[in-house]
XYZ file of C-alpha atoms in Angstrom:
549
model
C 4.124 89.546 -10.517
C 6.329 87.819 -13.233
C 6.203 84.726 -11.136
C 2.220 84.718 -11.048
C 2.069 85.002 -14.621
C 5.103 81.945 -14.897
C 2.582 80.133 -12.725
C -0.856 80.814 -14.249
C 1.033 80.003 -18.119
C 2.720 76.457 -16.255
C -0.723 75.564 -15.163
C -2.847 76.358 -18.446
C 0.351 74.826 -20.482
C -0.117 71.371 -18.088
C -4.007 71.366 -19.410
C -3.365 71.867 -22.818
C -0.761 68.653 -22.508
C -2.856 66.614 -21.017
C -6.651 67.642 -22.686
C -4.773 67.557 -25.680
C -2.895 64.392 -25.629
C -6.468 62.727 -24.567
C -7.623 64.375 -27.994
C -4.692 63.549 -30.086
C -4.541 58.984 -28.372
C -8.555 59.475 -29.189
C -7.948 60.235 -32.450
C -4.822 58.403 -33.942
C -6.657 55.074 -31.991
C -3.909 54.915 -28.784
C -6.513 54.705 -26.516
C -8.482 51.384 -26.187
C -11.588 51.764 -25.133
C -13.352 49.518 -22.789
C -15.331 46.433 -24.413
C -19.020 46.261 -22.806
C -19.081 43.160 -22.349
C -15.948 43.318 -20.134
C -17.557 46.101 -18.629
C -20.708 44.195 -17.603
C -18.560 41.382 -16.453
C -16.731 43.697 -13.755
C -20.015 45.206 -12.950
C -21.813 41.782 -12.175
C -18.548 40.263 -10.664
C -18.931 43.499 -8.381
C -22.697 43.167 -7.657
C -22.057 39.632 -6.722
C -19.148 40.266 -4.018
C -21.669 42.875 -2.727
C -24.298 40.723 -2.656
C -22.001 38.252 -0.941
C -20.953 40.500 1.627
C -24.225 41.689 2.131
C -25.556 38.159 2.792
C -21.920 37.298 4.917
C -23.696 40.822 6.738
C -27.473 39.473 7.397
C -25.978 36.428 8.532
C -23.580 37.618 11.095
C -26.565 40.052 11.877
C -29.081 36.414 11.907
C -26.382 34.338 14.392
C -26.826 37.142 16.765
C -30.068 37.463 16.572
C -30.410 33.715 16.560
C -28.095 31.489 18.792
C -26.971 27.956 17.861
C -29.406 25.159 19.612
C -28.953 24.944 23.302
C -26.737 21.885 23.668
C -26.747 19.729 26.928
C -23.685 17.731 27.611
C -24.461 14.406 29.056
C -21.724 12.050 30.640
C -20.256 9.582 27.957
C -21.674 6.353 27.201
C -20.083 3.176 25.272
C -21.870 3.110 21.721
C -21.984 -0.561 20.272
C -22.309 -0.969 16.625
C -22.829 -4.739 15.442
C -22.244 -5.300 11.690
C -21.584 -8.340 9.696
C -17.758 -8.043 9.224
C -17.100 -6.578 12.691
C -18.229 -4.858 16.492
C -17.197 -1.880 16.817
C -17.732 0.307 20.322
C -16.458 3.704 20.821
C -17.381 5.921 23.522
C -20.247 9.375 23.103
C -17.364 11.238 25.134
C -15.582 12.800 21.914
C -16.059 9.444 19.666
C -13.291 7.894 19.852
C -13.057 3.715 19.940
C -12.478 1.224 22.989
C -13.035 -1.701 20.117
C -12.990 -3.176 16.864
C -13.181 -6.586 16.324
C -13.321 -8.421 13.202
C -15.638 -11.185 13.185
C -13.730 -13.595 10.164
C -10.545 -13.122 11.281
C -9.067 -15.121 14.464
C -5.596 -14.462 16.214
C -4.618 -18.118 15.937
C -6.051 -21.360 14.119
C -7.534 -23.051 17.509
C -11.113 -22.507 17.213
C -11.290 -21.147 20.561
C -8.407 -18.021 19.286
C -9.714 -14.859 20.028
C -10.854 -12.306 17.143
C -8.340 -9.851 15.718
C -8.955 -6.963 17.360
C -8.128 -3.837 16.150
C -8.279 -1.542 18.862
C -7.041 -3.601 21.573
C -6.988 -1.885 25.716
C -3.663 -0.093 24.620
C -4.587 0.777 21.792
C -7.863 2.540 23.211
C -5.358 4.304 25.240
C -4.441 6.613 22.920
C -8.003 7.510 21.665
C -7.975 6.254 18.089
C -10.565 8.038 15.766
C -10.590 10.965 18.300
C -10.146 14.897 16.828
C -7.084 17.076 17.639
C -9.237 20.795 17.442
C -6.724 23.694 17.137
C -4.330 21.240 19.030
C -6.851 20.598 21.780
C -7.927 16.546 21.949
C -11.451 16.778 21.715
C -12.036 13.908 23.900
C -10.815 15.352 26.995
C -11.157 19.064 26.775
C -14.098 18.742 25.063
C -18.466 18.380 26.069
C -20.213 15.628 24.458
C -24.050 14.086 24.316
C -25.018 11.094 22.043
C -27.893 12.336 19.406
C -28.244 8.688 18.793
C -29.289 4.867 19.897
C -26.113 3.907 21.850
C -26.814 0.600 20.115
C -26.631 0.338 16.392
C -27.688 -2.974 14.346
C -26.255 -2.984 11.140
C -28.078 -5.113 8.520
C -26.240 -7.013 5.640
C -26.124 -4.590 2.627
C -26.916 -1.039 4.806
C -25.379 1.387 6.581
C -25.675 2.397 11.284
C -24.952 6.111 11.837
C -24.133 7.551 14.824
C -24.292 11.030 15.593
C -22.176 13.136 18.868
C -22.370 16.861 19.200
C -19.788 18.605 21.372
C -18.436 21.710 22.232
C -14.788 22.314 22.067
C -12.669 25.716 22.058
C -15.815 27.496 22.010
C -16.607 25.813 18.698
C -20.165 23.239 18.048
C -18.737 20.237 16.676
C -20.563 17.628 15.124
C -19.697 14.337 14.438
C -21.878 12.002 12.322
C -20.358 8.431 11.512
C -21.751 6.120 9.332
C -20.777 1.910 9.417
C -20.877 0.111 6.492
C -22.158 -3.692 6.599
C -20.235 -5.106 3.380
C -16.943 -3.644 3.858
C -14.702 -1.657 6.868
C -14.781 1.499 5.754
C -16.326 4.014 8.012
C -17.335 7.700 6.850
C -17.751 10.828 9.012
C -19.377 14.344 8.369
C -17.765 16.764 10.751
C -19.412 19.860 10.999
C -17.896 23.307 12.618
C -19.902 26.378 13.697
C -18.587 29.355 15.920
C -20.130 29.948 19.428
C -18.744 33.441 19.124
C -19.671 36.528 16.853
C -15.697 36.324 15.276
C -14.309 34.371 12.238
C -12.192 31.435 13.067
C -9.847 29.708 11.603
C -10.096 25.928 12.701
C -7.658 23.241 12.239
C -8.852 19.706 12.586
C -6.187 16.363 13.286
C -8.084 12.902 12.414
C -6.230 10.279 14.347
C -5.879 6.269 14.007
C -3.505 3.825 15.811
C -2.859 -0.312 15.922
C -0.732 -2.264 18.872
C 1.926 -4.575 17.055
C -0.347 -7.416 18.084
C -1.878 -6.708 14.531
C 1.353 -8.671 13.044
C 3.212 -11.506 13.494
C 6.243 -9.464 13.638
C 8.266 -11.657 11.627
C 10.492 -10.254 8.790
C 7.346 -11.182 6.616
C 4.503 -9.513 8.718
C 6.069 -6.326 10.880
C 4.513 -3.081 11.857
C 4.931 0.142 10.498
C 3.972 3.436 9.747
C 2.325 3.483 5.895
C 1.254 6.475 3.414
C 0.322 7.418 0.679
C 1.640 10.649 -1.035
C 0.872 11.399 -4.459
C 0.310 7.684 -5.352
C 3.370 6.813 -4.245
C 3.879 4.466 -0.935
C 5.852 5.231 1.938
C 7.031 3.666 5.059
C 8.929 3.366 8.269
C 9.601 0.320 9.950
C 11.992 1.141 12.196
C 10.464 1.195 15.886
C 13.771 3.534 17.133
C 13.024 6.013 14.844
C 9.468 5.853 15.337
C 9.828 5.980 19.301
C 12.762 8.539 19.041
C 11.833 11.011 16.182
C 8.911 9.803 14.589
C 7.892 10.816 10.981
C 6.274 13.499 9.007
C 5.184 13.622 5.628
C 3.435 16.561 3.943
C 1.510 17.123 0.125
C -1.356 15.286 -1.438
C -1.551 12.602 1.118
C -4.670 9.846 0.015
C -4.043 8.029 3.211
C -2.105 7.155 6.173
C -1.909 4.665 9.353
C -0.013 2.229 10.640
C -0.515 -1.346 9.034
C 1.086 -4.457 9.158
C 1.500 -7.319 6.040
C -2.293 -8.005 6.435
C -4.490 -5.774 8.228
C -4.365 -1.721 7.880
C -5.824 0.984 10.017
C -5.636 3.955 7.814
C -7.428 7.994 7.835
C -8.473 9.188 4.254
C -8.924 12.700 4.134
C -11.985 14.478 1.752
C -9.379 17.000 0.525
C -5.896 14.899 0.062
C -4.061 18.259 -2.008
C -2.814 19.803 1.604
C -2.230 17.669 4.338
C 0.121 17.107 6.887
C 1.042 13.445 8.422
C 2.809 12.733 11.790
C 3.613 9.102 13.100
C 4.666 7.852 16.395
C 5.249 4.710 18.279
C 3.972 5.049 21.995
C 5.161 1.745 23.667
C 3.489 -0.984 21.587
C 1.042 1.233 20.090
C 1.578 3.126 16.459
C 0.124 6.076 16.207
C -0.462 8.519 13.571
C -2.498 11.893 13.177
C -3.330 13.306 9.428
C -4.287 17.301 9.147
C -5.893 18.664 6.336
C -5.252 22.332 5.793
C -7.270 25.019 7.828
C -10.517 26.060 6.916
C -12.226 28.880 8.010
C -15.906 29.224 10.544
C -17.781 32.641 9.480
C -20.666 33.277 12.574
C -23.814 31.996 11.289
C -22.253 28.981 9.058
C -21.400 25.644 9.331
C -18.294 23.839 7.793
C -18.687 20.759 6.795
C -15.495 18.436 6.496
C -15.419 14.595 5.213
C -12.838 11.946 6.349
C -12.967 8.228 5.764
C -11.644 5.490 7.692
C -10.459 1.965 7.215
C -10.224 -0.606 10.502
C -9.663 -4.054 8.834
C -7.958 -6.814 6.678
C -6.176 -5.697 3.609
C -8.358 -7.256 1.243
C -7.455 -6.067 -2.167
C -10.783 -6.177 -4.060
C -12.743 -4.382 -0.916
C -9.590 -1.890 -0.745
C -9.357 -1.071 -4.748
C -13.271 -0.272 -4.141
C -12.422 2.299 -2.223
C -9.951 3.870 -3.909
C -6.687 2.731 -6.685
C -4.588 4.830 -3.707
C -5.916 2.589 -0.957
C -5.508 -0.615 -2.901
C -1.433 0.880 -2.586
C -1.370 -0.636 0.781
C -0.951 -4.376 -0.700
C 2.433 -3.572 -1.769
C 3.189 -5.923 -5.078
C 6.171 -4.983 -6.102
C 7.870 -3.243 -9.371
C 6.436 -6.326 -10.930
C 2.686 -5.617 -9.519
C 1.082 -6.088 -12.745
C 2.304 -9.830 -13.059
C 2.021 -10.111 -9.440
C -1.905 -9.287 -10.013
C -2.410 -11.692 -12.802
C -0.871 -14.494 -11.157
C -3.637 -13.880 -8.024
C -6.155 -13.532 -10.571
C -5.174 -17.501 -11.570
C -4.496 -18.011 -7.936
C -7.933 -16.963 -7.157
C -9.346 -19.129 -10.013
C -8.163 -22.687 -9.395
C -9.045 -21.963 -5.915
C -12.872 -21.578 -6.940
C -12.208 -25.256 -7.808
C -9.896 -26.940 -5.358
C -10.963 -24.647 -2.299
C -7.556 -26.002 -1.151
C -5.129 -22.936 -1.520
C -1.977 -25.253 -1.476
C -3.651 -26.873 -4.312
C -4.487 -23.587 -5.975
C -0.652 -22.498 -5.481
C 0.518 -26.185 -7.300
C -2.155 -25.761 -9.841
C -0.672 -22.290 -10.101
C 3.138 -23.647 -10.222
C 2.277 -26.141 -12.910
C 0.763 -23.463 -15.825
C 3.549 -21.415 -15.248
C 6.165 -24.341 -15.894
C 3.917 -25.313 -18.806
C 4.244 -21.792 -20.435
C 8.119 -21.180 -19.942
C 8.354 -24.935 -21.230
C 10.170 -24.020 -24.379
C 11.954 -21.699 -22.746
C 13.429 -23.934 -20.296
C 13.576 -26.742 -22.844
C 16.115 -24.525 -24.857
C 18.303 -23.212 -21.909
C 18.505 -27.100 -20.757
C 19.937 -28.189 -24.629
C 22.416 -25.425 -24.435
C 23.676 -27.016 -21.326
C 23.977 -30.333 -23.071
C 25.637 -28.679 -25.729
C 28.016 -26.956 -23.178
C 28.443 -30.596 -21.026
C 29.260 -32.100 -24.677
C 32.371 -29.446 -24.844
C 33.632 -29.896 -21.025
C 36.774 -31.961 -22.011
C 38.157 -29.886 -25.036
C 37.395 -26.567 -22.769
C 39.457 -28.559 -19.964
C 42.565 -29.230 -22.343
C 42.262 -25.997 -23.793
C 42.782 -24.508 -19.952
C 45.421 -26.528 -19.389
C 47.119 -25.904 -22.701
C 46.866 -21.827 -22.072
C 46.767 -21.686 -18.550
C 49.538 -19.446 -18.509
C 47.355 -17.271 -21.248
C 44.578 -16.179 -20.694
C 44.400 -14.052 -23.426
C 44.610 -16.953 -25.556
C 42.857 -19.238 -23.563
C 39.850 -17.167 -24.094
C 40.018 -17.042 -28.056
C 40.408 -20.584 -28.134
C 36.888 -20.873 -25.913
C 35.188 -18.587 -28.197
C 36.599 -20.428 -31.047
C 35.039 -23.302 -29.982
C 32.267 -21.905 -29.002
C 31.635 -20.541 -32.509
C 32.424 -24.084 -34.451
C 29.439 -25.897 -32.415
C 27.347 -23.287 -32.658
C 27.216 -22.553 -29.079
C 26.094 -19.531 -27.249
C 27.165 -19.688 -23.439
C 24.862 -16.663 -22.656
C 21.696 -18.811 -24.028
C 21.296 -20.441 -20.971
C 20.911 -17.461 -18.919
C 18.307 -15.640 -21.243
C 15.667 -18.143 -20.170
C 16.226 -17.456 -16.519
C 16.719 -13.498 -16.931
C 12.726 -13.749 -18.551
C 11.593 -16.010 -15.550
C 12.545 -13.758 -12.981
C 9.747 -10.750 -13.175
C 7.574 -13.940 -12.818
C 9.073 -15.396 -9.887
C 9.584 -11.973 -7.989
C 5.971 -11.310 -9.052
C 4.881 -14.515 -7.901
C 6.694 -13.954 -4.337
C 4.965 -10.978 -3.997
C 1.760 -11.747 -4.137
C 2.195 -15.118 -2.087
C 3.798 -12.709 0.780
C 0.694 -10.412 0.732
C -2.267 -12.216 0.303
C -4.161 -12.167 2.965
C -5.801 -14.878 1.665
C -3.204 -17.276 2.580
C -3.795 -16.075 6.130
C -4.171 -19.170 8.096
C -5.228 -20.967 4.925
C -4.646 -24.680 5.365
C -2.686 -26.871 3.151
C -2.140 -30.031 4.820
C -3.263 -29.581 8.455
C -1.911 -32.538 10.012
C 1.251 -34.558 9.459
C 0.409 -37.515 7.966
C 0.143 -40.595 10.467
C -0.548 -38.009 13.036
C -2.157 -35.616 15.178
C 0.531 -33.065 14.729
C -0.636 -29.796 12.926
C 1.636 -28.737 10.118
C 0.966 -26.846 6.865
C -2.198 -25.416 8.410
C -1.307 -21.647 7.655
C 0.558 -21.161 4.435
C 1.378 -17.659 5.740
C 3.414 -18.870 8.812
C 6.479 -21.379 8.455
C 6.782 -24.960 8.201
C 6.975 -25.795 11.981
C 8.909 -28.903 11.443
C 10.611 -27.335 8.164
C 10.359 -30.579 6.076
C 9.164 -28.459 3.234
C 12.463 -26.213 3.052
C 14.593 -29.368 3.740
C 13.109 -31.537 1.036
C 13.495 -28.027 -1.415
C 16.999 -28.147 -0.132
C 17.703 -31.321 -1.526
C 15.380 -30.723 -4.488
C 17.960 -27.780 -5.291
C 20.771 -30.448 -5.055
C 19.603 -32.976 -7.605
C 18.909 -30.553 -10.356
C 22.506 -28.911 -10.067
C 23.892 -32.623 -10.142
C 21.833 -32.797 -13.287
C 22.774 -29.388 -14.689
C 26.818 -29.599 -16.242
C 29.474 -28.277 -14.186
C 30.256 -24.587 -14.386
C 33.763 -24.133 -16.141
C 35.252 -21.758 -13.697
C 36.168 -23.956 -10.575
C 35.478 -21.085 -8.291
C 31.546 -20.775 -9.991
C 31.453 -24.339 -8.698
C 32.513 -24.227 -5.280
C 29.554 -21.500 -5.221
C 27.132 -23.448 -6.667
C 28.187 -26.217 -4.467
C 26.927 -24.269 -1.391
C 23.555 -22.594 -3.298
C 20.787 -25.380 -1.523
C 22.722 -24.860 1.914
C 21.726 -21.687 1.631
C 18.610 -21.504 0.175
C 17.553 -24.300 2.725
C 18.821 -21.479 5.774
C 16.797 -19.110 3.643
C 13.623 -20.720 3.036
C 13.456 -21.685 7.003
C 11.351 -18.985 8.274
C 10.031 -18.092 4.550
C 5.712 -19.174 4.513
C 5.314 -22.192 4.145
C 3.222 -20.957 1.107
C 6.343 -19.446 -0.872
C 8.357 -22.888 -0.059
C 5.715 -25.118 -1.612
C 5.582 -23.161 -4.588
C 9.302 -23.543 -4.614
C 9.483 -27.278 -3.789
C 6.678 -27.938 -6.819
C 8.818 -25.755 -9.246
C 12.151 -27.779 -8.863
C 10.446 -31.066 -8.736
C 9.099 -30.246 -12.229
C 12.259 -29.139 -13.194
C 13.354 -32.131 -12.227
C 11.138 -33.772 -14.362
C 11.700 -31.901 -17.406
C 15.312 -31.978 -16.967
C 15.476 -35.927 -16.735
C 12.661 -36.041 -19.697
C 15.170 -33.955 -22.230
C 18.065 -36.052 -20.720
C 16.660 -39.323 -21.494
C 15.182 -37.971 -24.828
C 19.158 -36.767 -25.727
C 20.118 -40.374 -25.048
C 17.608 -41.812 -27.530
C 18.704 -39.351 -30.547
C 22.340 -39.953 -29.950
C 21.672 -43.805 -30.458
């Protein structure tokens, strides 16, 4: 009985607690009451996921009730589209290409040299542009009909769709792809619906792929795998580890594909924040495959995804277009913003000469004329330093068994002429951002690409600075550099370590080895910038001569 009564006073104490603590954080303001307008928030945040789920419902409910379009697979078909820059053909059995040539652009300078192709036979071998759908190639596993002219005519300044609708692991896929006339970009809608009544999750691989007969292969123009991850630019060159392992990169990828110094073949996702990269080397043939994250296929919707595509030259103007990631592909260097100025001239003088060796020496000569005084004051410090040659010489001799000594002798000669040994370095040290800029962007222009200089040797029929990309066949141009080289250290005062001479003895042998397989377009830029050196060397020589008379 005492325990009933324990029990019934517990239970009314527990009330009194808890009514009267409600009371009590009422009244000395502990309790924060709920803000209407937070209130109506949650309530219309509420009514809207109901309403969404109501509508996800009606159309789970609809797609039942009302099937996809009856689809009728019909056998694949080659699909021919004929623009101004390029013909492309890819086969209605799951899109992907047999061909892509590029009408301005020949494999060789004889007139009869075949069209770079981008998608040559073994490169169609792989199925380049074809979809990887929950790992399944859609090309093979996959039903497809053509919902449009297997011959597209694309007009200068428009735009050729074509449009393929497949079925592939029990998913409608649609594929619409639309050619551009001024440029090589192509564009694709690729839409995703469910054949079944459940939710899917769908994961969709874009793939691309280019035979090393898109380079030269020459240390200057080699294949490779190329992407772009987070604006910065990575590559792999190396065909072992390509053929062996391959490579992966994963984040915000813009772009990726193989490419070679000149033409690219590269997949730009719509959504670059998640995706995953893979690239491969299959015999001659590159290949990579670029997959966006998942997405998901309710019954009753479609998914639409976006992915671009570029198949041509690496143009820069037609690539910054695009987008400032794709532009990334014409490497220029840490120096890429002096590297783009100087193409900027480049491109200039060559709206006049419409000679691009021309344009190059026209190029060479401004930027001789603007680090004139600089040059002009590293040459009088070596006159200053040839003037001192015999008292440094007797002051070696004197100490040569001090060094210590030696040296604070030099320096105190140094400081009664008023001569700083460093300031004829400093001039040099500015030049070379130029000069590495200027290499640069001679090594990627594409529009040096079989640009002719001088075609023929002169006095005869033998072709020979007709593509300032390749080498000089006959290498004249490095020779005559060589010897170029040569004459302006015989000009220049002796270095005042003997061992600094003996090196500077063999600096043109091996710059001339160097510049033997370097374009022919680099070596005449080169050859014109010691020749004026030359010049300006013997001009502050001879004007020297006439003051100390």
């Amino acid at each position: 009985m005492q325990d009933g009564k324990n029990l019934i006073m517990a239970i009314v104490l527990c009330l009194l607690v808890v009514v009267g603590w409600s009371y009590l954080a009422d009244y000395m303001g502990w309790v924060v009451k709920p803000d209407p307008a937070e209130i109506a928030k949650m309530e219309a945040a509420q009514a809207e996921q109901a309403q969404k789920a109501q509508a996800e419902a009606e159309a789970k409910q609809k797609a039942q009730a009302e099937p996809l379009p009856a689809f009728t697979p019909a056998p694949g078909v080659d699909v021919t589209v004929d623009a101004p820059l390029y013909k492309a053909v890819l086969h209605s059995g799951g899109g992907v290409l047999r061909s892509f040539e590029l009408k301005k652009y020949t494999s060789g300078l004889d007139e009869d040299s075949p069209r770079i192709n981008m998608v040559d036979p073994q490169t169609a071998a792989v199925a380049p542009l074809g979809l990887v759908i929950n790992g399944q190639p859609s090309w093979s596993t996959g039903k497809w009909a053509l919902e449009s002219d297997s011959g597209v005519s694309v007009a200068e300044g428009g735009k050729g769709v074509v449009r393929l609708v497949g079925e592939v692991d029990n998913l409608r896929v649609t594929r619409e792809l639309t050619f551009n006339a001024d440029n090589y970009l192509i564009s694709e809608k690729v839409s995703l619906a469910t054949l079944g009544n459940d939710t899917r999750s769908v994961r969709v691989r874009y793939t691309v792929a280019a035979d090393t007969s898109n380079a030269a292969n020459t240390n200057y123009d080699a294949m490779r795998v190329a992407w772009d991850n987070g604006g910065s630019l990575g590559e792999e060159t190396s065909t072992d580890k390509l053929t062996k392992e391959g490579v992966e990169a994963s984040g915000k990828l813009y772009w990726a594909g193989p490419m070679s110094t000149y033409f690219l073949s590269a997949v730009m996702p719509g959504n670059a924040d998640e995706a995953r990269m893979v690239g491969r080397m299959q015999g001659s043939v590159y290949r990579v495959a670029l997959e966006p994250k998942e997405v998901v296929v309710a019954p009753g919707q479609e998914t639409t995804l976006e992915v671009s595509y570029w198949m041509g030259p690496k143009v820069r103007k037609m690539l910054a277009a695009v987008s400032d990631q794709l532009a990334l592909s014409v490497d220029l260097g840490m120096f890429s913003i002096i590297a783009k100025g100087l193409l900027w001239l480049l491109e200039f003088f060559q709206q006049y000469t419409h000679n691009w060796g021309l344009s190059i020496i026209m190029l060479t000569i401004v930027i001789k004329a603007v680090f004139w005084p600089l040059t002009a004051k590293s040459y009088s410090s070596m006159e200053k330093m040839k003037k001192l040659q015999p008292m440094m010489a007797s002051i070696r001799e004197k100490y040569k068994d001090n060094k210590e000594a030696m040296n604070k002798e030099v320096m105190a000669l140094y400081k009664t002429y008023g001569v700083n040994p460093a300031s004829g370095c400093v001039p040099i040290l500015v030049q070379l951002p130029v000069f590495f800029g200027l290499y640069q962007a001679l090594l990627t222009s594409i529009e040096l690409r079989h640009a002719p200089f001088i075609t023929y040797l002169p006095g005869t029929d033998l072709i020979w600075l007709a593509d300032l990309s390749a080498k000089d066949p006959y290498y004249i141009t490095p020779i005559i550099m060589g010897i170029t080289m040569f004459l302006q250290q015989r000009m220049s005062p002796p270095a005042t370590d003997p061992t600094q001479q003996k090196i500077m003895m063999f600096l043109p042998i091996v710059f001339t080895a160097l510049f033997l397989s370097f374009p022919s377009g680099l070596v005449v830029y080169w050859l014109v910038n010691n020749i004026l050196s030359i010049a300006q060397q013997w001009r502050m020589g001879r004007r020297n001569k006439l003051l100390a008379q």
